[in-house]
mmCIF file of C-alpha atoms and ligand atoms in Angstrom:
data_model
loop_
_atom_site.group_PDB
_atom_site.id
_atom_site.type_symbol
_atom_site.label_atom_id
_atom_site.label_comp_id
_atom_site.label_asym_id
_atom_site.label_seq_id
_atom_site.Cartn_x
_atom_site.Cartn_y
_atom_site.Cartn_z
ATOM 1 C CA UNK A 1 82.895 186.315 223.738
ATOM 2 C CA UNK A 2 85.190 188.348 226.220
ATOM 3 C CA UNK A 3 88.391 189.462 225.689
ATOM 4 C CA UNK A 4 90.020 187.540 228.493
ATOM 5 C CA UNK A 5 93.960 187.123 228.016
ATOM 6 C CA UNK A 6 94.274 183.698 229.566
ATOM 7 C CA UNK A 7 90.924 181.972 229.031
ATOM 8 C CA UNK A 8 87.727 182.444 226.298
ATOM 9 C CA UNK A 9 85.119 182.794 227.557
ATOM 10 C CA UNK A 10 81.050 182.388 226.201
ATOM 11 C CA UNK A 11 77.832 182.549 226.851
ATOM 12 C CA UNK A 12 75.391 180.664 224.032
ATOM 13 C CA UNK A 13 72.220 179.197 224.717
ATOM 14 C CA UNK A 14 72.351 179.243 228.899
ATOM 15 C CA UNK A 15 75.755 177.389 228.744
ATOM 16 C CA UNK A 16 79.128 179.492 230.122
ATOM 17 C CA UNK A 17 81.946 177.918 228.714
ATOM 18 C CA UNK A 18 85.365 179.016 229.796
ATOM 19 C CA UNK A 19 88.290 177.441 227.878
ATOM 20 C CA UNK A 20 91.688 177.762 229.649
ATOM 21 C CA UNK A 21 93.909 179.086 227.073
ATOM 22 C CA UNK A 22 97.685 179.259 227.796
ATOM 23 C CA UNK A 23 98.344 175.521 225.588
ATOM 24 C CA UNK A 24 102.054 176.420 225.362
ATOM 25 C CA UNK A 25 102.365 175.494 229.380
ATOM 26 C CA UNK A 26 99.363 172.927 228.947
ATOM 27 C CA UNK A 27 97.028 175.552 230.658
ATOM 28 C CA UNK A 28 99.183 176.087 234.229
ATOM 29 C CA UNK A 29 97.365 178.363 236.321
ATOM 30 C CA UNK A 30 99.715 181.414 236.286
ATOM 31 C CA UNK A 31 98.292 184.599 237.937
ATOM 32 C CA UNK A 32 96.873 185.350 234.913
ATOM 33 C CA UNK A 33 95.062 182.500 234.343
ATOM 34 C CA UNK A 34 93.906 182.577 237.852
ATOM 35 C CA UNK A 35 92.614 185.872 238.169
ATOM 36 C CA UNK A 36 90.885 185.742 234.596
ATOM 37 C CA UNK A 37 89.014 182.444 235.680
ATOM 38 C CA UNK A 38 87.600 183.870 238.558
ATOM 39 C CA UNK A 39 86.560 186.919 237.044
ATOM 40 C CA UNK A 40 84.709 184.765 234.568
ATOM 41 C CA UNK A 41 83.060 182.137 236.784
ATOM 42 C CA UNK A 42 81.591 185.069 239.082
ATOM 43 C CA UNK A 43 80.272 187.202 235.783
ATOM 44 C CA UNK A 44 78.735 183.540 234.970
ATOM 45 C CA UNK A 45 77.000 183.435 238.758
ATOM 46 C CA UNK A 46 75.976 187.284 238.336
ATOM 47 C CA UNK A 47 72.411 187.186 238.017
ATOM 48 C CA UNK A 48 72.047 189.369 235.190
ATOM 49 C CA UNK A 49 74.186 186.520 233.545
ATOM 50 C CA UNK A 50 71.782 184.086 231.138
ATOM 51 C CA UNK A 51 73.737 181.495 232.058
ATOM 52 C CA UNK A 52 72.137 178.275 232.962
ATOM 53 C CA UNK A 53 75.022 175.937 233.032
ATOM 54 C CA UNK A 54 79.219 175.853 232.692
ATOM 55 C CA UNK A 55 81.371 173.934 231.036
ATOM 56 C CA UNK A 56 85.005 174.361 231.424
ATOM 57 C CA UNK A 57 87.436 172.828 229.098
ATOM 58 C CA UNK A 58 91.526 173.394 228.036
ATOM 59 C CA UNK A 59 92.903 174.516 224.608
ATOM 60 C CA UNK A 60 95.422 172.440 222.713
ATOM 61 C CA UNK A 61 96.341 169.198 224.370
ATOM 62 C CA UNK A 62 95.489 169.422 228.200
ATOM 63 C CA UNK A 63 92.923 170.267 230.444
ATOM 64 C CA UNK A 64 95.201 172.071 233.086
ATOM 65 C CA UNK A 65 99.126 171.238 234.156
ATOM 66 C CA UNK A 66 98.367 172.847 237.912
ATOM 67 C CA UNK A 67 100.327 175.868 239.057
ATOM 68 C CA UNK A 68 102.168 177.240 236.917
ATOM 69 C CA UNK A 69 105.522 176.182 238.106
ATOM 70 C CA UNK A 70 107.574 178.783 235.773
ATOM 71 C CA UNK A 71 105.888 181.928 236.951
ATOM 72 C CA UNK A 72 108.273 181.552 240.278
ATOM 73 C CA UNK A 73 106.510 181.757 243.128
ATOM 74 C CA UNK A 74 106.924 178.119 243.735
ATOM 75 C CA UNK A 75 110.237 178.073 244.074
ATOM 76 C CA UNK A 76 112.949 180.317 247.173
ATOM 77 C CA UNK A 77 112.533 180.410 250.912
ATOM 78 C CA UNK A 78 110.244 183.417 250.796
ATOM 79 C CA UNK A 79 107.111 181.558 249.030
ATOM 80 C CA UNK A 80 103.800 180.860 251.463
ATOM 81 C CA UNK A 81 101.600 178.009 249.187
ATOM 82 C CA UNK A 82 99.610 178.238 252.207
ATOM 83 C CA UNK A 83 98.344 181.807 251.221
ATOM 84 C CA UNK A 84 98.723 181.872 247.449
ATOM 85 C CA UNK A 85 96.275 178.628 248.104
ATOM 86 C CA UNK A 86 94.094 180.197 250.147
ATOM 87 C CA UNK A 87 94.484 183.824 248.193
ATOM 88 C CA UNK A 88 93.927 182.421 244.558
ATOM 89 C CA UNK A 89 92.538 179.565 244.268
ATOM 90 C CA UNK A 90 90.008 179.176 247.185
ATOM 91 C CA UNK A 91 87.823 181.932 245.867
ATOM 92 C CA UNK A 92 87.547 180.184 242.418
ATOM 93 C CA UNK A 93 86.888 176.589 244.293
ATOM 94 C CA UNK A 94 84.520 178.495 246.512
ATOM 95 C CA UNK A 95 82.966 180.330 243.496
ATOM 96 C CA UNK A 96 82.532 177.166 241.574
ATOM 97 C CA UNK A 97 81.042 175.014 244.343
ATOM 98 C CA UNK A 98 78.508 177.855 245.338
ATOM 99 C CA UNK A 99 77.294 178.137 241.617
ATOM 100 C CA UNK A 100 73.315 178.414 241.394
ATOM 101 C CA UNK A 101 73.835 175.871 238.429
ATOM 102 C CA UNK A 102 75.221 172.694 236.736
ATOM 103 C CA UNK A 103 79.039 172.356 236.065
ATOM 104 C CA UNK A 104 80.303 169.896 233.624
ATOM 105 C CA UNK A 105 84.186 169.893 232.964
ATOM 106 C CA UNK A 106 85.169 168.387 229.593
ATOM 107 C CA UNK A 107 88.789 167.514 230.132
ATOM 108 C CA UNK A 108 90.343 167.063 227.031
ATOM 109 C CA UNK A 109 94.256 165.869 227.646
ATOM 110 C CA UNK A 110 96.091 165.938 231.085
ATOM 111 C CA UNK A 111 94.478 167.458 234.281
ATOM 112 C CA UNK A 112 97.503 167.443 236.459
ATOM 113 C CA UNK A 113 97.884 168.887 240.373
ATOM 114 C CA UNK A 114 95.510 172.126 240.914
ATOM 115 C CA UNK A 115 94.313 171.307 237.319
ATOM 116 C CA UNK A 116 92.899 168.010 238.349
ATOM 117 C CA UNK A 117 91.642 169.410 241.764
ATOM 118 C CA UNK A 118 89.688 172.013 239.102
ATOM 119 C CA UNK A 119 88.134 168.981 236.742
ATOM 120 C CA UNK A 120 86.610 166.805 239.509
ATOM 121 C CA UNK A 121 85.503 169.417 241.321
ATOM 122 C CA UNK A 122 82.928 169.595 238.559
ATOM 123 C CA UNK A 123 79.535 167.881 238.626
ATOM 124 C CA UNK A 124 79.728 165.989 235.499
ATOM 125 C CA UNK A 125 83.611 165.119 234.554
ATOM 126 C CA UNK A 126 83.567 163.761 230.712
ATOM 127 C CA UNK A 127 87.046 162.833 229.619
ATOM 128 C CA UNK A 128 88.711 162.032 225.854
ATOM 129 C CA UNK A 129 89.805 158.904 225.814
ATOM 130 C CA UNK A 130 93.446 159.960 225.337
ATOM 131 C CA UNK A 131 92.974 162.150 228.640
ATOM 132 C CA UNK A 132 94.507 161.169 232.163
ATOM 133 C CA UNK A 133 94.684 162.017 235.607
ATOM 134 C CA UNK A 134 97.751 162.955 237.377
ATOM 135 C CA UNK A 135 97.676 163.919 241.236
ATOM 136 C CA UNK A 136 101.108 165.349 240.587
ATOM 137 C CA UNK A 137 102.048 166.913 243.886
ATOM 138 C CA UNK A 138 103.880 164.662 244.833
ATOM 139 C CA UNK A 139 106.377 164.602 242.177
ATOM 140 C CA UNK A 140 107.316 168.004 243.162
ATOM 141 C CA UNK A 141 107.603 167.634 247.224
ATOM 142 C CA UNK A 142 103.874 169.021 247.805
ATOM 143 C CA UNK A 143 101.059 167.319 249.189
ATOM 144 C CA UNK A 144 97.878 167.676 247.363
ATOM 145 C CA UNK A 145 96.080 170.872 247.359
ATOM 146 C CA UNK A 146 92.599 172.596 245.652
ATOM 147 C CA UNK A 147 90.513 170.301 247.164
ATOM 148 C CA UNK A 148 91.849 166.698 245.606
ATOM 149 C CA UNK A 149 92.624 165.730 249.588
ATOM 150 C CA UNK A 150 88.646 166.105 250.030
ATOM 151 C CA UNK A 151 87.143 165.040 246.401
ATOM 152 C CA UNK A 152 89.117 161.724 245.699
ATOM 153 C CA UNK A 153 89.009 159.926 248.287
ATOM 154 C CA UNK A 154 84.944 160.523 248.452
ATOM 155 C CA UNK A 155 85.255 159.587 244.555
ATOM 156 C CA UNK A 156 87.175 156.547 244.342
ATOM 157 C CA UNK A 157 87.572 155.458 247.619
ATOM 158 C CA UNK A 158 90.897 156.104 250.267
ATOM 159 C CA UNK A 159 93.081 152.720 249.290
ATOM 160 C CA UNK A 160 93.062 154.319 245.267
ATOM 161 C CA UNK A 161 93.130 158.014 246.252
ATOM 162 C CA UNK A 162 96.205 157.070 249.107
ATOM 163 C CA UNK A 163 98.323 155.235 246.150
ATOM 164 C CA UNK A 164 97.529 158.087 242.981
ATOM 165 C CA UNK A 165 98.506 161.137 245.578
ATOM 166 C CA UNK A 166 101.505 159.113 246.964
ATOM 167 C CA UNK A 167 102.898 156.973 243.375
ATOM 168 C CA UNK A 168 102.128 160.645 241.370
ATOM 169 C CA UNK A 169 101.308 157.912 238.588
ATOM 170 C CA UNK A 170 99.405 158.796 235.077
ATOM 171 C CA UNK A 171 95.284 157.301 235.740
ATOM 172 C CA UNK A 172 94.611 156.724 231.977
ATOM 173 C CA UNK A 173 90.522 158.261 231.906
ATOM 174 C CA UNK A 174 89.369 154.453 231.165
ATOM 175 C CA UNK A 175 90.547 153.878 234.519
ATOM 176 C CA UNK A 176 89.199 156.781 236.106
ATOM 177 C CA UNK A 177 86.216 155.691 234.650
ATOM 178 C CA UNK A 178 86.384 152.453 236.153
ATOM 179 C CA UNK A 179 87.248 154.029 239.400
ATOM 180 C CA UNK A 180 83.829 156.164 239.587
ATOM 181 C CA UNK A 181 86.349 159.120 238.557
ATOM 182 C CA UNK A 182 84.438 160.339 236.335
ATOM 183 C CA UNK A 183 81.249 159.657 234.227
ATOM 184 C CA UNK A 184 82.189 159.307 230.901
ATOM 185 C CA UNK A 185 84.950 158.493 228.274
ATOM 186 C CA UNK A 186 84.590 159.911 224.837
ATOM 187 C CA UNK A 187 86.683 159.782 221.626
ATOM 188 C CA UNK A 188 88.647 162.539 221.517
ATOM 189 C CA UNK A 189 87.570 163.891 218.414
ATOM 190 C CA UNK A 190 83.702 163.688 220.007
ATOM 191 C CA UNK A 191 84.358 165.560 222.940
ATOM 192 C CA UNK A 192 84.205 168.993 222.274
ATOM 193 C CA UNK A 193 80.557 168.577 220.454
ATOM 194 C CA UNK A 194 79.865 166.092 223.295
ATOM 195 C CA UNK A 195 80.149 168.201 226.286
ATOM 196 C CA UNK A 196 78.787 171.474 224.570
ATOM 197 C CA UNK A 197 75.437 169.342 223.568
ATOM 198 C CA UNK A 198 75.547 168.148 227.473
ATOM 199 C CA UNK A 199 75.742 171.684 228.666
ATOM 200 C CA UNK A 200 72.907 173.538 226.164
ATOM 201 C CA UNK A 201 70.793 170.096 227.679
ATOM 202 C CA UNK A 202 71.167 171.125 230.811
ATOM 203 C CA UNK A 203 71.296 174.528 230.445
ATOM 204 C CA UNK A 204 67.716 174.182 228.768
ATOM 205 C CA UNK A 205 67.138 172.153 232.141
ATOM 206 C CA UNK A 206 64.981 173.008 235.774
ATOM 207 C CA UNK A 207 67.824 175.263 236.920
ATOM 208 C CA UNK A 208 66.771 175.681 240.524
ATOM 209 C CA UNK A 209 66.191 171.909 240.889
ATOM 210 C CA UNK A 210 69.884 170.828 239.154
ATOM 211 C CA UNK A 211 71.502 173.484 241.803
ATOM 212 C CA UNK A 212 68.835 171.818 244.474
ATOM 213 C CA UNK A 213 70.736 168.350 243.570
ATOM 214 C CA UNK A 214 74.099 170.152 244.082
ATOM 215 C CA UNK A 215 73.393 171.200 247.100
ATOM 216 C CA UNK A 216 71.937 168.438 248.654
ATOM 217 C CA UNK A 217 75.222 165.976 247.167
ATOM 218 C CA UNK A 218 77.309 168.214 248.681
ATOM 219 C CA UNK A 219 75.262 168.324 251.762
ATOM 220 C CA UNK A 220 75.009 164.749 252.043
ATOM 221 C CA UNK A 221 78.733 164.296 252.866
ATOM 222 C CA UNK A 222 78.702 166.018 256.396
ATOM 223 C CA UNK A 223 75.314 165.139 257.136
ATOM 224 C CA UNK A 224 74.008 161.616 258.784
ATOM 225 C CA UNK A 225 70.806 160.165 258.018
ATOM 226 C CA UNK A 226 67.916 161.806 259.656
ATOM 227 C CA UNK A 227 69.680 165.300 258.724
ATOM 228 C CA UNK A 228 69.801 164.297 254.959
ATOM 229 C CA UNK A 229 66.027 163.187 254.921
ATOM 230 C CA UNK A 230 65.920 166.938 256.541
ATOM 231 C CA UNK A 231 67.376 168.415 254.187
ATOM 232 C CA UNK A 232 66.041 166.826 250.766
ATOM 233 C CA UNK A 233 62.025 167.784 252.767
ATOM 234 C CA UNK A 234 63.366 171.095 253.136
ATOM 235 C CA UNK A 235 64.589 171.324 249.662
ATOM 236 C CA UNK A 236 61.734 170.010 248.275
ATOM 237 C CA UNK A 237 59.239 171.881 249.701
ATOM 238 C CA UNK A 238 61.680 175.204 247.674
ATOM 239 C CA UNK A 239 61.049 173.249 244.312
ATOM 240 C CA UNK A 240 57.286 172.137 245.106
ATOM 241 C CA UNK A 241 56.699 176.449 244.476
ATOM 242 C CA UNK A 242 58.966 176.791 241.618
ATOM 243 C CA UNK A 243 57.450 177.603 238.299
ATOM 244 C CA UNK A 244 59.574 174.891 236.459
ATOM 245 C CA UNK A 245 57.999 171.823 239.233
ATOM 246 C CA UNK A 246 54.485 173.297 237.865
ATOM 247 C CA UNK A 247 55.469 172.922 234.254
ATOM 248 C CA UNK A 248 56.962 169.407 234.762
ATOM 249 C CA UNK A 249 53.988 167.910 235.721
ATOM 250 C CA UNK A 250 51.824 169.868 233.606
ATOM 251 C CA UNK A 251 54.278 168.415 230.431
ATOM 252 C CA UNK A 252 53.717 165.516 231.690
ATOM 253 C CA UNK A 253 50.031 164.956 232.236
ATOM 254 C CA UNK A 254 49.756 166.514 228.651
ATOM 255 C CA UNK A 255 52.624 163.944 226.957
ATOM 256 C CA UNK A 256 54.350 166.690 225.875
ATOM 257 C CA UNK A 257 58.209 168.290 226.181
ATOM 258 C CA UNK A 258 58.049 170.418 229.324
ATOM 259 C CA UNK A 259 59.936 173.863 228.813
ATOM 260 C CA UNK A 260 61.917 174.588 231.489
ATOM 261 C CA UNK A 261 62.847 178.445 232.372
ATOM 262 C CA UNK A 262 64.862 177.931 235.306
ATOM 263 C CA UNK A 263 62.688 179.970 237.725
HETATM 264 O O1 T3D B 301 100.984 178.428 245.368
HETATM 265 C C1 T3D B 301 100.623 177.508 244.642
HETATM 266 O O2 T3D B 301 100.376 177.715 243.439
HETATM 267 C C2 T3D B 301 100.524 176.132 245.244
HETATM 268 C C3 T3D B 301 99.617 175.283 244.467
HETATM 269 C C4 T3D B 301 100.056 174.130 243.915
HETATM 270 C C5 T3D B 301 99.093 173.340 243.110
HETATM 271 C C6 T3D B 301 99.705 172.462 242.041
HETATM 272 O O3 T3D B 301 99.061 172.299 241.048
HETATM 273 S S1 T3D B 301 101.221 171.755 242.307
HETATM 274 C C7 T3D B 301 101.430 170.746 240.826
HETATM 275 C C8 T3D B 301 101.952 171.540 239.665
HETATM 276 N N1 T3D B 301 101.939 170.783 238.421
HETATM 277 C C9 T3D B 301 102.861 169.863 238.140
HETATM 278 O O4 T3D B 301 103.724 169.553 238.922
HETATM 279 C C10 T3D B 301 102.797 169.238 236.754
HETATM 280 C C11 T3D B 301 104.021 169.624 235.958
HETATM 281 N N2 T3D B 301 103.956 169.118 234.605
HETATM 282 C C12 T3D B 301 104.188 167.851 234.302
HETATM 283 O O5 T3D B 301 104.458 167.008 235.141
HETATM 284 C C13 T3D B 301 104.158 167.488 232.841
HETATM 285 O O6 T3D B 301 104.290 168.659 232.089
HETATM 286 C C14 T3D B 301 102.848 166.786 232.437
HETATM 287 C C15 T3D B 301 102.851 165.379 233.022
HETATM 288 C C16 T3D B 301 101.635 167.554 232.913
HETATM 289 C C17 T3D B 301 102.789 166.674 230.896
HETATM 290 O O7 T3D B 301 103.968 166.101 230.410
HETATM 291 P P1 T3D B 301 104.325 166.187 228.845
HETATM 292 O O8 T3D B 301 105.560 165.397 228.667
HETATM 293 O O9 T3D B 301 103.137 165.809 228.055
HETATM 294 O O10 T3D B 301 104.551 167.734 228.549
HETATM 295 P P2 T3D B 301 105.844 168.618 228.926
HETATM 296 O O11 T3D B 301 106.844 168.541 227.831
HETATM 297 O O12 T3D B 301 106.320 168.300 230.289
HETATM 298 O O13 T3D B 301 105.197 170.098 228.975
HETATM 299 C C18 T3D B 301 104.924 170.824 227.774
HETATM 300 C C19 T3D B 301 105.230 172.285 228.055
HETATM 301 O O14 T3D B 301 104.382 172.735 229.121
HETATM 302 C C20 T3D B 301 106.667 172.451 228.580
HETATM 303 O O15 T3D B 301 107.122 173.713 228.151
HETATM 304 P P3 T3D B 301 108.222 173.820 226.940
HETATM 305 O O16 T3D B 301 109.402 173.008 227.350
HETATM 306 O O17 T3D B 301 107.517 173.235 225.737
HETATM 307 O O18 T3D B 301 108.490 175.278 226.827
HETATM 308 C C21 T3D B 301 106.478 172.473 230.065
HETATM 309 O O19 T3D B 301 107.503 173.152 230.752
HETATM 310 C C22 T3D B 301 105.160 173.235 230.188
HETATM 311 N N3 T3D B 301 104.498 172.904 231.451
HETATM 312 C C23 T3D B 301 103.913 171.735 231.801
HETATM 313 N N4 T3D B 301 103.416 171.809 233.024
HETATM 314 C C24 T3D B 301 103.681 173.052 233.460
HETATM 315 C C25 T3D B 301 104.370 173.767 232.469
HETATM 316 N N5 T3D B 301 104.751 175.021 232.627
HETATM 317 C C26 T3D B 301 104.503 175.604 233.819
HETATM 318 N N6 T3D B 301 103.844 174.986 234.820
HETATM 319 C C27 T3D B 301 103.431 173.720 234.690
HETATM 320 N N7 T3D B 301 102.743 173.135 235.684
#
């Protein structure tokens, strides 16, 4: 455990797990928080890290309320959004996409503005029932920001993502689940055990081939066709030489639990 001010932050059994932890302002990202959570996600990429997976989640009851609109530098004629965007949070959007391994968000009350950008920018999203979505922007005279312009529409199509970033409206997670939001609902109370016994799975999982699948999603959105069948040859041909391919077969021509290291 680190002695972060604004997040906690673990390593246990391959899984990272950084908790946002400022629950009196539902987890806005002040500077603080910012600057703390990308210190943490690029100790968890570092490769003397044994991380094998993250999980981010909130304290108390939200995931993330988005920029911390009390800190200030929202408000006066002298603020730039553009660069505080492209200053703070890029890097931790950047740092999170380029990972070398799975990341599950578990978001356990409301992930509103930046905060929701943060959650589905994760490759499993698992939500407590109680949880919802709020593209919140536009309740405060912004357009939507931290990736949510790219990431919704791809996840629930351009008629829903148009109407949540233009209404600003509360999507309960049932919904978002029914929208292809998200994977998963959970009771509340579940959640926490939940996504940490998703996370050691994975973490226990074929690490190169999980960031492999990353890669090759994420891939598959720019590329057309031919390129894609390109890339996933390419890709496989990395994974054919990996010591965790050779011990997946050899499991399973000898019925047997294969033991992944992630190498
Ligand atoms: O440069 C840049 O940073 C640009 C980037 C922008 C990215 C963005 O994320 S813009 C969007 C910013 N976020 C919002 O606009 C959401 C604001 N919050 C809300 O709309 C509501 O709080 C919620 C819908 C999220 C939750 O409502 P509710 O009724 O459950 O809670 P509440 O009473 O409004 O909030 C509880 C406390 O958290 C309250 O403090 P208090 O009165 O108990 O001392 C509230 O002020 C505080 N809080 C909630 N959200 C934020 C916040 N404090 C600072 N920043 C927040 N975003």
């Amino acid at each position: 455990m680190s002695d972060y001010k604004n997040i906690r932050f673990s390593v246990d059994n391959g899984l990272a797990t950084i908790t946002l932890n400022r629950p009196q302002s539902l987890n806005a990202l002040s500077s603080g928080l910012k600057a703390d959570f990308l210190d943490a996600v690029r100790t968890t990429s570092q490769a003397s890290s044994e991380a094998r997976a993250l999980l981010i989640t909130g304290e108390g009851r939200a995931f993330c309320a988005g920029a911390d609109l009390a800190e200030g530098s929202l408000a006066g004629p002298e603020r730039d959004l553009g660069k505080s965007l492209m200053d703070d949070y890029h890097p931790i959007l950047l740092e999170l996409a380029n990972l070398n391994m799975p990341v599950i968000s578990a978001v356990n009350g409301v992930a509103a503005g930046a905060g929701m950008s943060i959650a589905i920018s994760a490759d499993i999203v698992i939500a407590a029932r109680s949880a919802y979505f709020l593209q919140a922007f536009v309740n405060i005279g912004l357009v939507p920001d931290a990736g949510s312009t790219f990431l919704l529409p791809r996840l629930v199509g351009v008629a829903r993502a148009r109407a949540m970033m233009m209404l600003g409206e509360r999507v309960p997670a049932e919904t978002a689940l029914d929208w292809g939001l998200i994977y998963e609902v959970v009771d509340d109370e579940k959640l926490a055990d939940h996504a940490k016994s998703l996370g050691e799975r994975l973490a226990k999982g074929p690490t190169r081939a999980l960031n492999g699948i990353r890669q090759l999603v994420a891939q598959s959105l720019k590329n057309n066709y031919a390129e894609q069948l390109q890339a996933e040859a390419q890709m496989q041909r990395e994974m054919g030489s990996t010591s965790d391919s050779t011990e997946g077969v050899l499991a399973f021509i000898q019925k047997r639990e294969a033991e992944f290291k992630g190498k």
